[in-house]
Coordinates of C-alpha atoms and ligand atoms in Angstrom, one line a residue:
M1 CA 80.4 88.4 73.3
N2 CA 79.0 85.7 75.4
I3 CA 78.7 87.1 79.0
F4 CA 80.2 83.9 80.4
I5 CA 83.3 84.2 78.2
F6 CA 83.6 87.9 79.0
T7 CA 83.5 87.2 82.8
L8 CA 86.1 84.5 82.3
L9 CA 88.4 86.9 80.5
L10 CA 88.0 89.5 83.2
M11 CA 89.0 86.9 85.8
F12 CA 92.2 86.2 84.0
T13 CA 93.2 89.7 83.1
A14 CA 92.2 91.6 86.2
P15 CA 95.0 92.2 88.8
A16 CA 95.1 90.1 91.9
W17 CA 92.4 91.2 94.4
A18 CA 93.8 93.2 97.2
T19 CA 94.2 91.3 100.5
T20 CA 93.5 92.9 103.9
Y21 CA 95.9 91.8 106.6
Q22 CA 95.1 92.2 110.3
A23 CA 97.9 93.5 112.5
K24 CA 98.6 95.0 115.9
Q25 CA 100.8 98.0 116.8
G26 CA 104.5 96.8 116.9
D27 CA 103.9 93.8 114.6
V28 CA 106.4 92.9 111.8
L29 CA 104.3 91.4 109.0
R30 CA 105.8 89.0 106.4
I31 CA 103.6 89.4 103.4
P32 CA 104.0 87.5 100.1
A33 CA 104.2 89.6 96.9
P34 CA 100.9 89.5 95.0
I35 CA 102.8 90.3 91.8
Q36 CA 106.0 89.2 90.1
G37 CA 108.4 90.9 87.7
S38 CA 111.5 93.0 87.7
N39 CA 112.0 96.0 90.0
L40 CA 109.6 94.6 92.6
H41 CA 109.0 97.2 95.2
V42 CA 106.8 97.7 98.2
Q43 CA 105.7 100.7 100.1
A44 CA 103.7 101.2 103.3
F45 CA 103.5 104.0 105.9
N46 CA 105.3 106.3 103.4
K47 CA 108.4 104.2 103.2
S48 CA 110.0 101.3 101.3
W49 CA 110.4 97.9 103.0
P50 CA 112.9 95.1 102.3
I51 CA 111.8 92.1 100.2
Y52 CA 113.4 88.7 100.8
Q53 CA 113.1 85.4 99.0
K54 CA 112.0 82.2 100.7
N55 CA 111.1 78.9 99.0
G56 CA 110.9 80.7 95.7
Q57 CA 108.5 83.3 97.0
Y58 CA 109.1 87.1 97.4
I59 CA 108.1 88.2 100.9
A60 CA 108.1 91.8 102.2
W61 CA 108.9 92.5 105.9
I62 CA 106.9 95.5 107.0
G63 CA 107.1 97.0 110.5
I64 CA 104.2 98.7 112.2
H65 CA 105.4 101.4 114.6
L66 CA 104.3 101.2 118.2
N67 CA 102.6 104.6 117.9
T68 CA 100.7 103.9 114.6
K69 CA 97.1 105.1 115.0
P70 CA 94.6 102.2 114.7
S71 CA 93.2 102.5 111.2
T72 CA 93.5 100.9 107.7
Y73 CA 96.7 101.5 105.7
D74 CA 97.7 100.7 102.1
I75 CA 100.5 98.4 101.1
Q76 CA 101.5 99.5 97.6
W77 CA 103.3 96.9 95.4
T78 CA 104.8 97.8 92.1
S79 CA 107.0 96.0 89.5
G80 CA 108.1 96.6 85.9
N81 CA 109.4 99.8 84.4
S82 CA 108.0 103.0 83.0
A83 CA 106.7 101.3 79.8
S84 CA 104.7 98.7 81.8
V85 CA 104.0 99.0 85.5
N86 CA 102.1 96.5 87.6
Q87 CA 100.5 97.8 90.7
V88 CA 98.5 96.1 93.5
L89 CA 97.2 97.6 96.7
D90 CA 96.9 95.3 99.7
K91 CA 95.7 96.7 103.0
I92 CA 96.7 96.5 106.7
E93 CA 94.1 96.9 109.4
V94 CA 96.0 98.0 112.5
Q95 CA 94.6 97.5 116.0
K96 CA 95.9 98.6 119.4
G97 CA 98.6 96.2 120.5
E98 CA 98.8 96.0 124.3
F99 CA 96.6 97.1 127.1
R100 CA 98.7 96.0 130.1
I101 CA 100.0 98.5 132.6
S102 CA 103.4 98.4 134.3
H103 CA 104.2 100.2 137.5
I104 CA 107.8 100.6 138.8
T105 CA 109.1 102.3 141.9
V106 CA 112.6 103.8 141.8
K107 CA 114.8 106.2 143.8
K108 CA 113.7 109.8 143.4
K109 CA 116.8 110.8 141.4
M110 CA 115.7 108.2 138.8
S111 CA 112.2 109.6 138.3
S112 CA 112.6 113.4 138.6
F113 CA 115.7 114.6 137.1
D114 CA 118.1 117.6 137.8
K115 CA 119.5 119.7 135.0
K116 CA 122.7 117.6 134.7
A117 CA 120.7 114.3 134.5
I118 CA 118.4 115.8 131.8
Q119 CA 121.5 116.8 129.7
R120 CA 122.9 113.3 130.0
I121 CA 119.5 111.7 129.1
R122 CA 119.3 113.9 126.0
A123 CA 122.8 113.0 124.9
D124 CA 122.1 109.3 125.5
Q125 CA 118.9 109.5 123.3
A126 CA 120.8 111.3 120.6
A127 CA 123.5 108.6 120.5
I128 CA 120.8 105.9 120.2
K129 CA 119.1 107.8 117.4
K130 CA 122.3 108.1 115.6
A131 CA 122.9 104.4 115.8
Y132 CA 119.4 103.8 114.4
K133 CA 120.3 105.9 111.4
T134 CA 123.7 104.4 110.7
P135 CA 123.7 102.3 107.5
V136 CA 125.2 98.9 107.9
N137 CA 126.6 97.0 105.0
I138 CA 125.2 93.6 106.1
H139 CA 122.5 91.6 104.4
N140 CA 120.8 88.7 106.2
S141 CA 119.0 86.6 103.6
W142 CA 116.1 86.0 106.0
P143 CA 116.4 88.2 109.1
A144 CA 114.5 86.0 111.6
M145 CA 115.9 86.3 115.1
I146 CA 116.6 83.9 118.0
W147 CA 116.0 84.9 121.7
P148 CA 119.0 86.8 123.1
V149 CA 118.4 85.2 126.5
E150 CA 115.9 82.8 127.9
G151 CA 113.8 84.0 130.8
I152 CA 110.4 85.3 131.9
I153 CA 109.0 88.3 130.2
S154 CA 108.6 90.8 133.1
T155 CA 107.3 93.7 131.1
P156 CA 105.7 93.2 127.7
F157 CA 106.3 95.4 124.6
A158 CA 104.0 98.5 124.5
A159 CA 102.8 98.2 128.1
Q160 CA 101.8 101.6 129.5
R161 CA 104.6 102.6 131.9
Y162 CA 104.1 104.3 135.3
V163 CA 107.3 105.4 137.1
N164 CA 106.6 106.3 140.8
G165 CA 103.0 106.8 139.8
H166 CA 103.6 109.1 136.8
A167 CA 102.6 108.0 133.3
R168 CA 105.5 107.6 130.9
S169 CA 105.9 106.6 127.2
P170 CA 104.7 103.0 126.4
H171 CA 107.4 100.4 126.9
S172 CA 109.5 100.4 123.7
G173 CA 111.0 96.9 124.1
L174 CA 110.7 93.6 125.9
D175 CA 112.0 93.0 129.4
I176 CA 113.3 89.5 130.0
A177 CA 114.1 88.7 133.6
A178 CA 117.2 86.5 133.9
P179 CA 119.9 85.9 136.6
L180 CA 122.8 88.4 136.8
G181 CA 125.6 87.5 134.4
T182 CA 123.4 85.4 132.0
P183 CA 125.1 85.5 128.6
V184 CA 123.3 87.6 126.0
K185 CA 123.5 86.2 122.5
A186 CA 123.2 88.1 119.2
P187 CA 119.8 87.2 117.8
L188 CA 121.0 87.8 114.2
A189 CA 124.4 88.6 112.5
G190 CA 125.3 92.3 112.7
K191 CA 127.7 95.0 113.4
V192 CA 128.1 96.6 116.9
L193 CA 127.2 100.3 116.4
L194 CA 127.3 101.6 120.0
V195 CA 128.5 100.5 123.4
S196 CA 127.8 103.1 126.1
N197 CA 127.1 103.7 129.8
M198 CA 123.8 105.6 130.0
F199 CA 121.9 107.3 132.8
L200 CA 118.6 105.5 132.4
N201 CA 119.6 102.5 130.2
G202 CA 122.7 101.6 132.1
T203 CA 125.3 99.7 130.0
L204 CA 123.8 99.6 126.5
V205 CA 124.8 97.9 123.2
A206 CA 123.2 98.6 119.8
I207 CA 123.7 96.2 116.9
G208 CA 122.9 97.0 113.2
H209 CA 121.7 94.1 111.1
G210 CA 121.3 95.8 107.7
D211 CA 118.1 96.6 105.8
G212 CA 117.1 99.2 108.5
L213 CA 117.1 96.7 111.4
T214 CA 118.8 97.7 114.7
T215 CA 118.5 96.0 118.0
V216 CA 119.4 97.5 121.5
Y217 CA 120.2 95.8 124.8
A218 CA 120.0 97.8 128.0
H219 CA 120.8 97.5 131.8
L220 CA 123.7 95.1 130.9
N221 CA 126.2 94.1 133.6
K222 CA 129.0 94.0 131.0
A223 CA 129.5 94.5 127.3
L224 CA 132.0 92.0 125.7
V225 CA 132.3 93.8 122.4
K226 CA 133.2 97.3 121.2
S227 CA 131.9 99.5 118.5
G228 CA 132.7 98.2 115.0
D229 CA 132.8 94.5 116.0
I230 CA 131.0 92.0 113.8
V231 CA 128.9 89.4 115.6
Q232 CA 127.3 86.2 114.2
Q233 CA 123.9 84.9 115.2
G234 CA 124.3 83.2 118.6
D235 CA 127.6 84.9 119.6
V236 CA 127.7 86.0 123.2
F237 CA 128.3 89.7 123.3
A238 CA 127.2 90.8 126.8
K239 CA 126.0 89.8 130.3
V240 CA 122.6 90.5 131.9
G241 CA 122.7 93.1 134.6
S242 CA 120.7 95.7 136.4
T243 CA 122.5 99.0 135.6
G244 CA 120.7 102.3 135.0
R245 CA 117.1 102.6 136.0
S246 CA 116.3 99.0 136.8
T247 CA 114.6 97.2 139.7
G248 CA 116.4 93.8 139.2
P249 CA 118.5 91.8 136.7
H250 CA 116.8 91.7 133.3
L251 CA 117.5 92.4 129.7
H252 CA 115.7 95.2 128.0
W253 CA 115.6 94.2 124.3
G254 CA 114.4 96.7 121.7
V255 CA 114.1 96.4 117.9
H256 CA 114.0 99.3 115.5
F257 CA 113.0 98.7 111.9
S258 CA 113.3 101.5 109.3
G259 CA 112.1 104.1 111.8
A260 CA 109.5 101.9 113.5
K261 CA 109.7 100.7 117.1
V262 CA 108.5 97.1 116.8
N263 CA 107.9 94.1 119.0
P264 CA 111.0 91.9 119.3
K265 CA 108.7 88.9 119.6
S266 CA 107.5 89.4 116.0
M267 CA 111.1 89.1 114.7
L268 CA 111.5 85.6 116.0
T269 CA 112.1 82.6 113.7
L270 CA 108.8 80.9 114.4
N271 CA 106.8 83.8 113.2
N272 CA 105.1 82.6 109.9
I273 CA 104.5 84.1 106.5
L274 CA 100.9 85.5 106.2
Q275 CA 98.7 83.9 103.5
P276 CA 96.4 86.1 101.5
Ligands
ZN301 ZN1 112.5 97.7 129.4

């Protein structure tokens, strides 16, 4: 066979070349499917991710956990059935997300805890974990979010936290400074999973949005909803406060996506689809 024709044939029969995407810890990537067909499925970081349709294109949303080690990871696409399987591997190159440092000074009882406080903190954490794992029968056709409040970001996502000079876990959400009582809007339709008064988080609301997406709001002055309520995008469900371990009125906004703590900023509407 003529080498030219052979090369041409290869070009048309070989699977799509794998694409390498660049990402930072905490990013949510929107990646177009490199293959078509029935049973389209995508896996990365040992789990499946939801695929949405936009302008006729299939797009996977993949969350990169805050604690993901900087390295290169596979995105495995499959479609078809046992008789004929299509498979393509894309790659994600993950880099460190945030280098900023955040120091706060709080009352001693809010930085070194007695036995009773530790018990309460543990119970609070267990309640939040339970909310993350609660399946929610809601499907948003494209789960892009709007800001829950407008304000100044006082502590970025993933900043290294120091409380009274002691290193703590990286900041798992976004702190948005806003005046006391500012209405907090649901960034996306969902179901209220938890309303609770917590030791460190103060008044906290967790909302499930389906497809493994949960958002949490802490240090609220007031919750205007109860567990089980349904909210639509833009509905006011709480007011900004400074309850729990807080140094002034602000909203702590956290997003959890299928076990990954992700940057709320990367869920916003304006975030674009990546091109291979
Ligand atoms: Zn915070």
